[in-house]
Short mmCIF file of C-alpha atoms in Angstrom, two decimals:
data_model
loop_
_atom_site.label_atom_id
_atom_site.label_comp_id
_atom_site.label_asym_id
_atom_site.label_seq_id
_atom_site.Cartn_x
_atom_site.Cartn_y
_atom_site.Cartn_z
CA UNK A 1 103.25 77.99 95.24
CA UNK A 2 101.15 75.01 96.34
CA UNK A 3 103.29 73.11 94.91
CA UNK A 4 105.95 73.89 97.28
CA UNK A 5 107.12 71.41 99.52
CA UNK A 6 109.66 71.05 101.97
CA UNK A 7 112.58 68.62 101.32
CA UNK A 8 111.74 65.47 102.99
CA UNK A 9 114.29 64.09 104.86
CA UNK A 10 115.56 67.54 106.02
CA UNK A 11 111.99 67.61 107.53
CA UNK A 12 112.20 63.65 108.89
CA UNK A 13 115.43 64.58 110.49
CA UNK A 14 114.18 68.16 111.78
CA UNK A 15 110.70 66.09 113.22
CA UNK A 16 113.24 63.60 114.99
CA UNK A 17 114.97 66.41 116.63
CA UNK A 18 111.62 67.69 117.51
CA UNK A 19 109.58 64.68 118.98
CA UNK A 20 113.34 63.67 121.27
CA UNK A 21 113.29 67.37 122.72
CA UNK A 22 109.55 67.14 123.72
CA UNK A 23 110.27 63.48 125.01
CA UNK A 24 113.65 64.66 126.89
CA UNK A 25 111.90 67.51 129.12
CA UNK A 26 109.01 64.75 130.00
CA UNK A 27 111.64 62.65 131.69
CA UNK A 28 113.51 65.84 133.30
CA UNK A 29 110.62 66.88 135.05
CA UNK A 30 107.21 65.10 136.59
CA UNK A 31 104.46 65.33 133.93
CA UNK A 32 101.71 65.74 135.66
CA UNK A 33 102.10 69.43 136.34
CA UNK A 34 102.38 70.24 132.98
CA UNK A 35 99.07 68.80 132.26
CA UNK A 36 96.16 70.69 131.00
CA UNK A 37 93.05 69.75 129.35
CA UNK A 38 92.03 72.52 126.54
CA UNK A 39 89.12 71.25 124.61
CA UNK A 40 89.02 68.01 125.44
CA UNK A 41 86.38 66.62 127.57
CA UNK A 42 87.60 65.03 131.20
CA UNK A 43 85.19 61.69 132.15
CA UNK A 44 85.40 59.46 134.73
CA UNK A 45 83.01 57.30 133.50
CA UNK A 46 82.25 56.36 129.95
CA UNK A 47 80.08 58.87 127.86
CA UNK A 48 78.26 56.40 125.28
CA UNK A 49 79.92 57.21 121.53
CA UNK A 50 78.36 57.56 118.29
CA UNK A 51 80.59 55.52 115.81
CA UNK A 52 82.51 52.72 116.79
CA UNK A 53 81.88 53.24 120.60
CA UNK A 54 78.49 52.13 120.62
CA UNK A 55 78.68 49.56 118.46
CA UNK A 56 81.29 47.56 120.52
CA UNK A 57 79.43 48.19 123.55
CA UNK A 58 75.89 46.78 121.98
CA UNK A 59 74.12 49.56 121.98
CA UNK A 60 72.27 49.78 118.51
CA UNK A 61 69.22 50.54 120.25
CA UNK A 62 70.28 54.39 121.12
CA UNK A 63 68.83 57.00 118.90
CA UNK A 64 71.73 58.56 116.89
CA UNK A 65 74.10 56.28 117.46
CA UNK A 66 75.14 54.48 113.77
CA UNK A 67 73.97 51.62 113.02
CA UNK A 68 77.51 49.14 111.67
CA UNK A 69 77.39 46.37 109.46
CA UNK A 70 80.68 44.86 108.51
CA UNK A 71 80.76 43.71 105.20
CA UNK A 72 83.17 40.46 104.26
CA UNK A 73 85.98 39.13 106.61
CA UNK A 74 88.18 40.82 108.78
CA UNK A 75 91.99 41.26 107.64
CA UNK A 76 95.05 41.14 109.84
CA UNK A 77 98.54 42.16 109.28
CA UNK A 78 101.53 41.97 111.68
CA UNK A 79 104.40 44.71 111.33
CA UNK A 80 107.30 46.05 113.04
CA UNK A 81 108.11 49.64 113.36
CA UNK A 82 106.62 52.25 110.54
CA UNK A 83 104.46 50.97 107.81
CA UNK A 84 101.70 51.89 105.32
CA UNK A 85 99.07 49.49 104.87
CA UNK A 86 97.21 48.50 101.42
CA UNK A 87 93.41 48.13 102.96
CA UNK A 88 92.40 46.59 99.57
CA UNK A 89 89.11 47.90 97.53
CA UNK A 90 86.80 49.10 99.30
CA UNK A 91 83.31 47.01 99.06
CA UNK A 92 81.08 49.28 97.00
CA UNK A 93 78.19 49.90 100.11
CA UNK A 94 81.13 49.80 102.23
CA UNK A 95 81.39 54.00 104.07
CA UNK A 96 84.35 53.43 106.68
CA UNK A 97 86.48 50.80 107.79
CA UNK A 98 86.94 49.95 111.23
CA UNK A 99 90.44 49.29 112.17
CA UNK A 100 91.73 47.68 115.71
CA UNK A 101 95.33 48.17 116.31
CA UNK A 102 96.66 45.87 118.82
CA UNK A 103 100.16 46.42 120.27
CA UNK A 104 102.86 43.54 120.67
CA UNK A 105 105.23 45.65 122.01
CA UNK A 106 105.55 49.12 124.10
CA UNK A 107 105.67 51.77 122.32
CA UNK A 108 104.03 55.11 120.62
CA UNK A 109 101.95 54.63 117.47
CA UNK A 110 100.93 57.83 115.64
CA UNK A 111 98.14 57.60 112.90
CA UNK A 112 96.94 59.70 110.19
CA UNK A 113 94.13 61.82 112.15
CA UNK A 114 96.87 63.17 114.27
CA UNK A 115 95.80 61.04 117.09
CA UNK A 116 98.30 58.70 118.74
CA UNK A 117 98.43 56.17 121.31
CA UNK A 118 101.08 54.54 123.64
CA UNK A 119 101.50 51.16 125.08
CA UNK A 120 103.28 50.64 128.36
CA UNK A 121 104.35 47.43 130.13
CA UNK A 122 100.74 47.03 131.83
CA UNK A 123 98.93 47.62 128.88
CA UNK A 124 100.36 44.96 127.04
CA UNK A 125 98.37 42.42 129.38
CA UNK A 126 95.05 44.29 129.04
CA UNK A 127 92.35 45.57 126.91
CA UNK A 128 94.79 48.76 126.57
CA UNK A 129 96.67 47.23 124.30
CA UNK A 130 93.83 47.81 121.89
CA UNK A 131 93.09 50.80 119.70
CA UNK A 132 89.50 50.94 117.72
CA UNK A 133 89.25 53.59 115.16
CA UNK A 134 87.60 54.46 111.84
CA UNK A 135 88.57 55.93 108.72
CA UNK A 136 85.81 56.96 106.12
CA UNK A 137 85.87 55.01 102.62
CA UNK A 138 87.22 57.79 100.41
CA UNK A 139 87.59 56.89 96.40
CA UNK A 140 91.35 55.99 95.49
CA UNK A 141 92.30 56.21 99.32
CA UNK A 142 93.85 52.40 99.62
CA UNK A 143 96.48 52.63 102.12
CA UNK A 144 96.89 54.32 105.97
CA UNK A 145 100.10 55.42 107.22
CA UNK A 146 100.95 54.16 110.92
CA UNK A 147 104.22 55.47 112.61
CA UNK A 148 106.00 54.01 115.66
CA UNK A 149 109.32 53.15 116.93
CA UNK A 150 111.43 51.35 114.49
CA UNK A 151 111.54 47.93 117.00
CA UNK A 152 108.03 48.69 117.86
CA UNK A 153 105.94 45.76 116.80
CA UNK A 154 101.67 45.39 116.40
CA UNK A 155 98.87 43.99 114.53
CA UNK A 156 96.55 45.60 112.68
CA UNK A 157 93.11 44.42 112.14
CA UNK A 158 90.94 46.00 109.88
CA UNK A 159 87.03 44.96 107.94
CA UNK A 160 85.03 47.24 105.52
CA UNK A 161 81.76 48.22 107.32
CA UNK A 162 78.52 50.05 106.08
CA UNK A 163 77.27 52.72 108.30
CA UNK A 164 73.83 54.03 108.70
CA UNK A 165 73.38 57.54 110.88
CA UNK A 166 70.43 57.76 112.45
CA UNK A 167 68.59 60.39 113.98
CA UNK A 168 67.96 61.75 117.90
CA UNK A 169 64.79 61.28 119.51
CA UNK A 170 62.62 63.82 121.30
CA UNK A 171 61.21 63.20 124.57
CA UNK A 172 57.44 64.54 125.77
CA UNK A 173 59.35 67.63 126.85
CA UNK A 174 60.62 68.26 123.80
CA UNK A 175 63.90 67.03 124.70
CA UNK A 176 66.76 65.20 122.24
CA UNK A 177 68.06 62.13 123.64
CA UNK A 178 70.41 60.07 121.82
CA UNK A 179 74.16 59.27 121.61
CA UNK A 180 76.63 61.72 120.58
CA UNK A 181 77.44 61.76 117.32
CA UNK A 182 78.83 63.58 114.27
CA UNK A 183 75.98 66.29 114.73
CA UNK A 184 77.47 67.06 118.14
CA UNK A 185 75.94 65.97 121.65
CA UNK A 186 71.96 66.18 121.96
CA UNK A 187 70.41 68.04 125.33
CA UNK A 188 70.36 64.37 126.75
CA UNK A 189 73.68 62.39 126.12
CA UNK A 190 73.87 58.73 126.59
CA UNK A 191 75.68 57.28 129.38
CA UNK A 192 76.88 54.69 131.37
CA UNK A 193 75.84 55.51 135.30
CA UNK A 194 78.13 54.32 137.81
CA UNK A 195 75.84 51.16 138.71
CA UNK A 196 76.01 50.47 135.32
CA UNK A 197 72.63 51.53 133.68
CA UNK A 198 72.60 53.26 130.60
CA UNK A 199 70.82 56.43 131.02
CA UNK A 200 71.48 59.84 129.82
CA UNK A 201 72.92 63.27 131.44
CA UNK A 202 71.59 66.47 130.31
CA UNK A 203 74.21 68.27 128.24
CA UNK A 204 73.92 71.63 130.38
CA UNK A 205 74.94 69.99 133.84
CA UNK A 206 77.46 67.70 132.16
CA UNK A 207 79.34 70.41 130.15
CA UNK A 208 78.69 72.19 134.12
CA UNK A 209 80.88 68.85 135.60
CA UNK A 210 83.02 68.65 132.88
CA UNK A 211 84.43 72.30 132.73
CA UNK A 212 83.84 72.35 128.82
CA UNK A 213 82.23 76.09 129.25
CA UNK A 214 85.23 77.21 131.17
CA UNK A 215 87.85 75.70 128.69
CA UNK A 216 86.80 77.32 126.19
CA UNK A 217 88.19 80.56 127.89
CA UNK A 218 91.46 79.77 128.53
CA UNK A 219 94.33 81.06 126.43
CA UNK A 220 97.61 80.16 127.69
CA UNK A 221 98.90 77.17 129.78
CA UNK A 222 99.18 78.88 133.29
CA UNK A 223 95.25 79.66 133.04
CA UNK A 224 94.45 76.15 132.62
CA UNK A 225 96.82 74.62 134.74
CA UNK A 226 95.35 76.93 137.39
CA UNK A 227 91.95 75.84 136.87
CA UNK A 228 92.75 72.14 137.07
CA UNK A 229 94.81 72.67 139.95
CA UNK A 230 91.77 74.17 141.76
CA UNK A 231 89.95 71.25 140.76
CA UNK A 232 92.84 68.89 141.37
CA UNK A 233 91.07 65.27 143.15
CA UNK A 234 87.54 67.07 143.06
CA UNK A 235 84.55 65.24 141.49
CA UNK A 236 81.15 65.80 140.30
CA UNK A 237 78.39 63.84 140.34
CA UNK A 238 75.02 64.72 137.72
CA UNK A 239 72.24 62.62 137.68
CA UNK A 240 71.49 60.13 135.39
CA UNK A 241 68.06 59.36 133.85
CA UNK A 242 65.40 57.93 131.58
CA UNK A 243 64.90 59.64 128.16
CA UNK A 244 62.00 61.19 129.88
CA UNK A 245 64.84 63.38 131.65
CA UNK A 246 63.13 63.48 134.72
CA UNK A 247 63.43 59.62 136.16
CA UNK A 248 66.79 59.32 138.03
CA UNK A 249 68.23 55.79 137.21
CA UNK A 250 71.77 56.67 138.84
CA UNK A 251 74.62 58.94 138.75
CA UNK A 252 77.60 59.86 136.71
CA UNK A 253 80.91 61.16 138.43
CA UNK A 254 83.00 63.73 136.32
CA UNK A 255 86.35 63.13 138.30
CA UNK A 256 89.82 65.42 137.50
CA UNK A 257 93.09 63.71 137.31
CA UNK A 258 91.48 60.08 136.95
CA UNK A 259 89.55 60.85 133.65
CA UNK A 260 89.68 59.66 129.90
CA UNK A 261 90.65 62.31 127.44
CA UNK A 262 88.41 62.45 124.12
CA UNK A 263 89.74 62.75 121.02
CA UNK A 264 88.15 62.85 117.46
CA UNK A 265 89.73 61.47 114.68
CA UNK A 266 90.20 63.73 111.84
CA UNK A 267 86.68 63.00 110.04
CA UNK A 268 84.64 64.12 113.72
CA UNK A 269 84.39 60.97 114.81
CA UNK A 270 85.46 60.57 118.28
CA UNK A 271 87.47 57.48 119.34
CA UNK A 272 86.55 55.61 122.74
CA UNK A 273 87.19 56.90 125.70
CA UNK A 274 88.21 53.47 127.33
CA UNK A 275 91.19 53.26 124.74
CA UNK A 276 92.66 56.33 125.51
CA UNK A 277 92.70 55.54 129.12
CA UNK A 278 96.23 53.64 128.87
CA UNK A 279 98.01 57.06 127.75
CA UNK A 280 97.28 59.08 130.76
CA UNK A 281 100.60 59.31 132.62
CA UNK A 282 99.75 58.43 135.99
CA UNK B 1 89.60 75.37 109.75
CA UNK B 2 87.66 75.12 112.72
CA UNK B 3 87.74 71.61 112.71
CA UNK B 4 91.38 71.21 112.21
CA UNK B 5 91.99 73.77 115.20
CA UNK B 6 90.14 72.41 117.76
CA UNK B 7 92.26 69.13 117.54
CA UNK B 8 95.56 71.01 118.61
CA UNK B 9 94.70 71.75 121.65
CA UNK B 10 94.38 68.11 122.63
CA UNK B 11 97.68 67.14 120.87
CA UNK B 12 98.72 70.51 122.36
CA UNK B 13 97.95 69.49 125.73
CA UNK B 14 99.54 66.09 125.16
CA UNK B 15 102.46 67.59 123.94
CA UNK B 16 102.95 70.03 127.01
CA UNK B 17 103.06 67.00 128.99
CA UNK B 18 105.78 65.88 127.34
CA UNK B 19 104.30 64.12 125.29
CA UNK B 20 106.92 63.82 121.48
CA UNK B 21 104.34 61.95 119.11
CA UNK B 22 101.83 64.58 119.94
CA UNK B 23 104.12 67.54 118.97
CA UNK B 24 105.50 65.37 115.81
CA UNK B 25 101.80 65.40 114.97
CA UNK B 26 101.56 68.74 115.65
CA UNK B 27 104.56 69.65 113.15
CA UNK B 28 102.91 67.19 110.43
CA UNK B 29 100.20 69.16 110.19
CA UNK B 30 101.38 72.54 110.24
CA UNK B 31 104.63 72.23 108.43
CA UNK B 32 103.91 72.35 105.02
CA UNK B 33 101.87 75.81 105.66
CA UNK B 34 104.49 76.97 107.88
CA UNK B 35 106.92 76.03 105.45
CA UNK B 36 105.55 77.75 102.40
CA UNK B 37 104.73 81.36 104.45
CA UNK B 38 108.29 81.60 105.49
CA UNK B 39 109.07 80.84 101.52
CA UNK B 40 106.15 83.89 100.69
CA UNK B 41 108.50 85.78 102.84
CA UNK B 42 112.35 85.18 102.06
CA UNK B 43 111.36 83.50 98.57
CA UNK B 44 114.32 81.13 99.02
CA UNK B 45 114.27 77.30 99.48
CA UNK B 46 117.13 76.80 101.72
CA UNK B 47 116.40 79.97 104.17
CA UNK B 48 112.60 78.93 104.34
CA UNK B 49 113.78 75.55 105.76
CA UNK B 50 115.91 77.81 108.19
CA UNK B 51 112.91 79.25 109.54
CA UNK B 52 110.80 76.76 109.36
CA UNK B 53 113.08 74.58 112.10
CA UNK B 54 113.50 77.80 113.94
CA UNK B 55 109.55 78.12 114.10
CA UNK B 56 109.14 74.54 115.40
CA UNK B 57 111.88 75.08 117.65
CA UNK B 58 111.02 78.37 119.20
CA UNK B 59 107.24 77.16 119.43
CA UNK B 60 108.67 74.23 122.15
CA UNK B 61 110.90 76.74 123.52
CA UNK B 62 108.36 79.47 123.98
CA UNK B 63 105.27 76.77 124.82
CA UNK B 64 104.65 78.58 128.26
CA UNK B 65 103.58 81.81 126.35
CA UNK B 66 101.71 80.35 123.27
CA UNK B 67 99.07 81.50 122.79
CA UNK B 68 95.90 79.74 121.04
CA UNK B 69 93.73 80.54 118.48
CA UNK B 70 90.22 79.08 118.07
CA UNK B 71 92.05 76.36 119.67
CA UNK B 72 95.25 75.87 117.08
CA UNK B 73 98.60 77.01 117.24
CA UNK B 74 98.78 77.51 113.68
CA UNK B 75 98.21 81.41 113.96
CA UNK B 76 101.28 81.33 116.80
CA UNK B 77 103.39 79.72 114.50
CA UNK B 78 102.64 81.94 111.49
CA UNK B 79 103.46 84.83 113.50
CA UNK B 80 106.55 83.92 114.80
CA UNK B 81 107.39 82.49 111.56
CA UNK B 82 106.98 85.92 110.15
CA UNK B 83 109.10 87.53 112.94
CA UNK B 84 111.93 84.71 112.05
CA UNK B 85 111.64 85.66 108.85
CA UNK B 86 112.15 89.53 109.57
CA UNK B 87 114.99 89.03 112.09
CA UNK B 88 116.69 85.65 110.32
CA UNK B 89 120.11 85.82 111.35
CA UNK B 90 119.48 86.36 114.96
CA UNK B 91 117.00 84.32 115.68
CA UNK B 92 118.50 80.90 113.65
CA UNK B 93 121.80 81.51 115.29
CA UNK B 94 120.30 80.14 118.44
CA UNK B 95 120.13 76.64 117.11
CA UNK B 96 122.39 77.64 113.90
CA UNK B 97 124.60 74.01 114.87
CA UNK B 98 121.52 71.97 115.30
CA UNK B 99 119.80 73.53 111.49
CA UNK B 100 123.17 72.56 109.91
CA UNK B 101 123.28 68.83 111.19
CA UNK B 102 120.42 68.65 109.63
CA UNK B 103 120.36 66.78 106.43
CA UNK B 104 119.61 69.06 103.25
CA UNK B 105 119.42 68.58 99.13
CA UNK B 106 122.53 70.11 97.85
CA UNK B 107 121.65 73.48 95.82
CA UNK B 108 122.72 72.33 92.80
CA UNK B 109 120.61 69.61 92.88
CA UNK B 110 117.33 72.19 93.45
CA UNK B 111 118.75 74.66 91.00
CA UNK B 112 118.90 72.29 88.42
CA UNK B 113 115.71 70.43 88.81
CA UNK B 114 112.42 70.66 90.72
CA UNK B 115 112.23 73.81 92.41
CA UNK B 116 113.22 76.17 89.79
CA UNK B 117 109.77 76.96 89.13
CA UNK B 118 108.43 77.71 92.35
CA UNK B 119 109.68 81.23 92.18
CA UNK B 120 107.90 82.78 89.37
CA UNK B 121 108.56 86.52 88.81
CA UNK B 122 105.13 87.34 90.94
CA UNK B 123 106.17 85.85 93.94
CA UNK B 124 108.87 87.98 93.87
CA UNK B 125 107.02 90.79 93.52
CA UNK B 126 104.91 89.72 96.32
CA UNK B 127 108.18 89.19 98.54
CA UNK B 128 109.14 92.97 97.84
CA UNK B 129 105.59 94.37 98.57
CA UNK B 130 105.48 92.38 102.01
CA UNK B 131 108.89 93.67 102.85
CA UNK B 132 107.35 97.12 102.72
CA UNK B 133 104.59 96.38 105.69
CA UNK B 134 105.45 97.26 109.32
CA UNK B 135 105.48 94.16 111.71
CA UNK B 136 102.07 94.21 112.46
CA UNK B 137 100.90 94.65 109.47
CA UNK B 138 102.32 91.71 108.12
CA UNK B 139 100.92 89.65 110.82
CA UNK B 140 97.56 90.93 110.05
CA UNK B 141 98.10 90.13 106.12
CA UNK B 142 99.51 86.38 106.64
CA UNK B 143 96.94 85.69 109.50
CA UNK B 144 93.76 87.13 107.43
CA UNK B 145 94.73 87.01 103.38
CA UNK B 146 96.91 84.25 103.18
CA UNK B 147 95.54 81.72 106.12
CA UNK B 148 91.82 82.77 106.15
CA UNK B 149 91.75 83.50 109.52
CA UNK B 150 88.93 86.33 110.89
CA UNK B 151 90.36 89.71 111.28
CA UNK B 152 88.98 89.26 115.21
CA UNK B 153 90.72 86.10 115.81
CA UNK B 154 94.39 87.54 114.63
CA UNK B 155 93.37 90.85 116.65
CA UNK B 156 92.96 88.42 119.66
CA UNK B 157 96.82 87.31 118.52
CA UNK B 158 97.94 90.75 118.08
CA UNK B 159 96.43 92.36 121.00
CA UNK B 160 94.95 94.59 118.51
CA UNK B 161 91.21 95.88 119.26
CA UNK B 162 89.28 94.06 116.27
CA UNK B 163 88.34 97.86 115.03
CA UNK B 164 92.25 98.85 114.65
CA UNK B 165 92.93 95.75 113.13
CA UNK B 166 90.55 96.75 110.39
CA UNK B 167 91.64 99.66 109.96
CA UNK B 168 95.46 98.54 110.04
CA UNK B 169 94.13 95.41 107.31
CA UNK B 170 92.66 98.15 105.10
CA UNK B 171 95.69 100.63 105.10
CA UNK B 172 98.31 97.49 104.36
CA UNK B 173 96.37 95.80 101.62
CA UNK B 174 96.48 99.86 99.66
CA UNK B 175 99.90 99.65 100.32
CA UNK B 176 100.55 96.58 99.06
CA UNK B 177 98.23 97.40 95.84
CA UNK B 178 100.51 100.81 95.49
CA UNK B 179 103.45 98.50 95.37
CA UNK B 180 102.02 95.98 93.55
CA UNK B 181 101.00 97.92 90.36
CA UNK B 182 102.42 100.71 88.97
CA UNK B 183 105.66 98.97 87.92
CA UNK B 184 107.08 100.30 84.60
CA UNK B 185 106.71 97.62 82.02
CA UNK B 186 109.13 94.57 82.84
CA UNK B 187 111.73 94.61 80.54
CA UNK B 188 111.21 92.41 77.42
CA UNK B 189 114.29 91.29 77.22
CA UNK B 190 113.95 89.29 80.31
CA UNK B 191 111.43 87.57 78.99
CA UNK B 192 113.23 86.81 75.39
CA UNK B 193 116.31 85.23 76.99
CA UNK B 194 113.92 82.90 78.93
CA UNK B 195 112.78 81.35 76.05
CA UNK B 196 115.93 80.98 74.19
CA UNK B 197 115.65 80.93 70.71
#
């Protein structure tokens, strides 16, 4: 029976039908009050990222966050509309690749995790146009699927990097500190404060801000949309601070309706908040 | 499982919004599972794809009352997959001119080929014991022997309390033994024609 599948191009043609009827009732009606957050974490500023987060931003230095060599040159292909792209042989002491899709042209791009992204006019012209993600070396796995619009065009960009986890660390209070990472957030996340020091909030009074203990409650739609509607244009400020948890070095603001959504890929990495930002309909 | 749930409700969210490549993401990674329980159910190729679309369909439809799971729609979509299944003529006729514009293999070319084997004389047997089960019951089997999930999280689905769906899991899976085994021995011939010579 697991053999089973379902004839392809009556499913291409039913997933066509699917994606247009979604796409027609986003144009019939305003999208914002459909919106709802379930699960996914709601920042106004930029919670610091295990994976490739921290590493673009510099940040080596924070316990738990990997530490990324690339190994060899970068490669970069240019397509237009759908394709599936041969990464090559892996490196042998290469674990993930880091890939950077840039797009040339509006559109929707869908990739493998399940996670998507969308370029509109404005993006095109800034660092929205960009898309950083990883994918985990796996033996005999040489290609990745990307989908988009057939006149959609983009380059991809991708290099064969080694990654080394490393561990939280533990303040005199017996605190973890570190960035988040594929073991999950530690009691003190690392984050960028408002004037711009890094710093850390403590888990507790960010997952407070955020709403993430209340999310996990809701069931349908109308729940949700009523609890963001309460919170509609309200934000939160929690106090940053110094892996000792108790200096305050600045603030963090957890804002509704002008936040980043935070997706993983499918491997539990999550991708950067910042790239995300240009699919929020506005 | 876990994992893979609590990405829907982001692509969920997204899709709600109106969002198509979400959903289309959505339907990647559910349709293969959706499409083989409706096939556990009807045990024909052709009708499966029937309520597969109608599944989809009805999930966009319906997405004001859908309810989640451990954060996936998956156990939604089994369920009203199941109910599609039951009730096939009446609920595909709502998009019955949409399923046939749809592009399809001709039967001859899956009788001939491929898909013969997928329907070995067990699945059939399967198909007759699950046509045996009350509604419920059959949500409770798909949700907790075929997909895994806990008998409190398809409870939560079913509006059952988690004790009376235990006690409704252990009644269906006797009945589906009772069905299951005392069959009179199949008859040889059946099997001698099958091999020919």
């Amino acid at each position: 029976m697991s053999d089973l599948k379902v004839d392809e191009s009556f499913s291409q043609a039913l997933r066509a039908e699917l994606v247009s009827r979604v796409n027609k009732t986003a144009s019939a009606r305003p999208r914002k009050a459909a919106r709802w957050w379930l699960g996914a974490g709601v920042f106004a500023g930029a919670v610091v990222l295990g994976g490739v987060g921290a590493t673009a931003a510099g940040l080596l230095n924070i316990p738990g966050a990997p530490i990324v060599t690339p190994l060899g040159t970068p490669t970069t292909e240019s397509h237009t509309g759908p394709a599936t792209i041969d990464l090559g042989t892996a490196p042998k002491e290469a674990k993930a690749i880091r890939l950077e899709m840039t797009c040339l042209t509006t559109g929707s791009w869908a990739y493998e995790s399940g996670a998507t992204s969308t370029c509109k006019q404005h993006d095109l012209e800034g660092r929205g146009a960009t898309t950083r993600f990883q994918l985990p070396v796996a033996p005999g796995k040489e290609t990745t699927t990307i989908n988009t619009q057939a006149q959609s065009q983009w380059r991809l960009t991708w290099t064969f990097v080694d990654v080394e986890s490393t561990d939280w660390a533990t303040n005199a209070n017996g605190e973890t500190y570190g960035a988040e990472n594929e073991n999950g957030q530690p009691e003190l996340v690392a984050v960028k404060a408002t004037n711009g020091q890094f710093g850390y909030v403590r888990k507790a009074e960010l997952d407070d801000a955020t709403g993430v203990s209340m999310m996990q409650t809701f069931r349908t739609p109308e729940e949700a949309l009523a609890w963001q509607a309460e919170r509609q244009g309200k934000s939160y400020a929690i106090p940053v601070y110094d892996p000792d948890g108790t200096t305050v070095v600045g603030e963090f603001i957890v804002q509704d309706g002008n936040g980043h959504i935070v997706e993983t890929d499918g491997n539990g990495h999550v991708l950067e908040p910042d790239m995300l930002a240009s699919e929020i309909p506005q | 499982m876990g994992n893979m749930g609590s990405q829907d409700a982001g692509l969920w969210a997204r899709s709600l919004a109106g969002d198509g490549a979400a959903f289309g993401a959505l339907f990647d990674r559910h349709r293969d599972r959706v499409f083989r329980h409706a096939y556990r159910l009807c045990g024909n190729r052709h009708t499966s794809e029937d309520i597969l679309a109608t599944a989809f369909l009805e999930l966009w439809k319906k997405r004001r009352k859908v309810v989640l799971v451990e954060h996936s729609i998956l156990p939604w979509l089994l369920v009203t997959t199941t109910n599609v299944a039951r009730n096939t003529n009446r609920a595909s006729t709502r998009y019955r001119r949409m399923l046939d514009s749809l592009p399809r293999q001709d039967e001859a070319q899956v009788d001939s080929g491929e898909a013969t084997y997928f329907q070995s004389v067990l699945d059939q047997d399967v198909v007759d014991a699950l046509k045996t089960l009350g509604s419920i019951d059959l949500h409770l089997i798909s949700l907790v022997v075929f997909e895994e999930y806990s008998v409190n999280a398809a409870a939560e689905l079913l509006n059952l309390s988690p004790a009376a769906a235990k006690s409704r899991m252990h009644r269906a899976r006797s009945k589906i033994k009772d069905v299951l085994q005392p069959k009179p021995a199949p008859p040889s011939q059946f099997v001698m024609e099958g091999n020919g010579s």
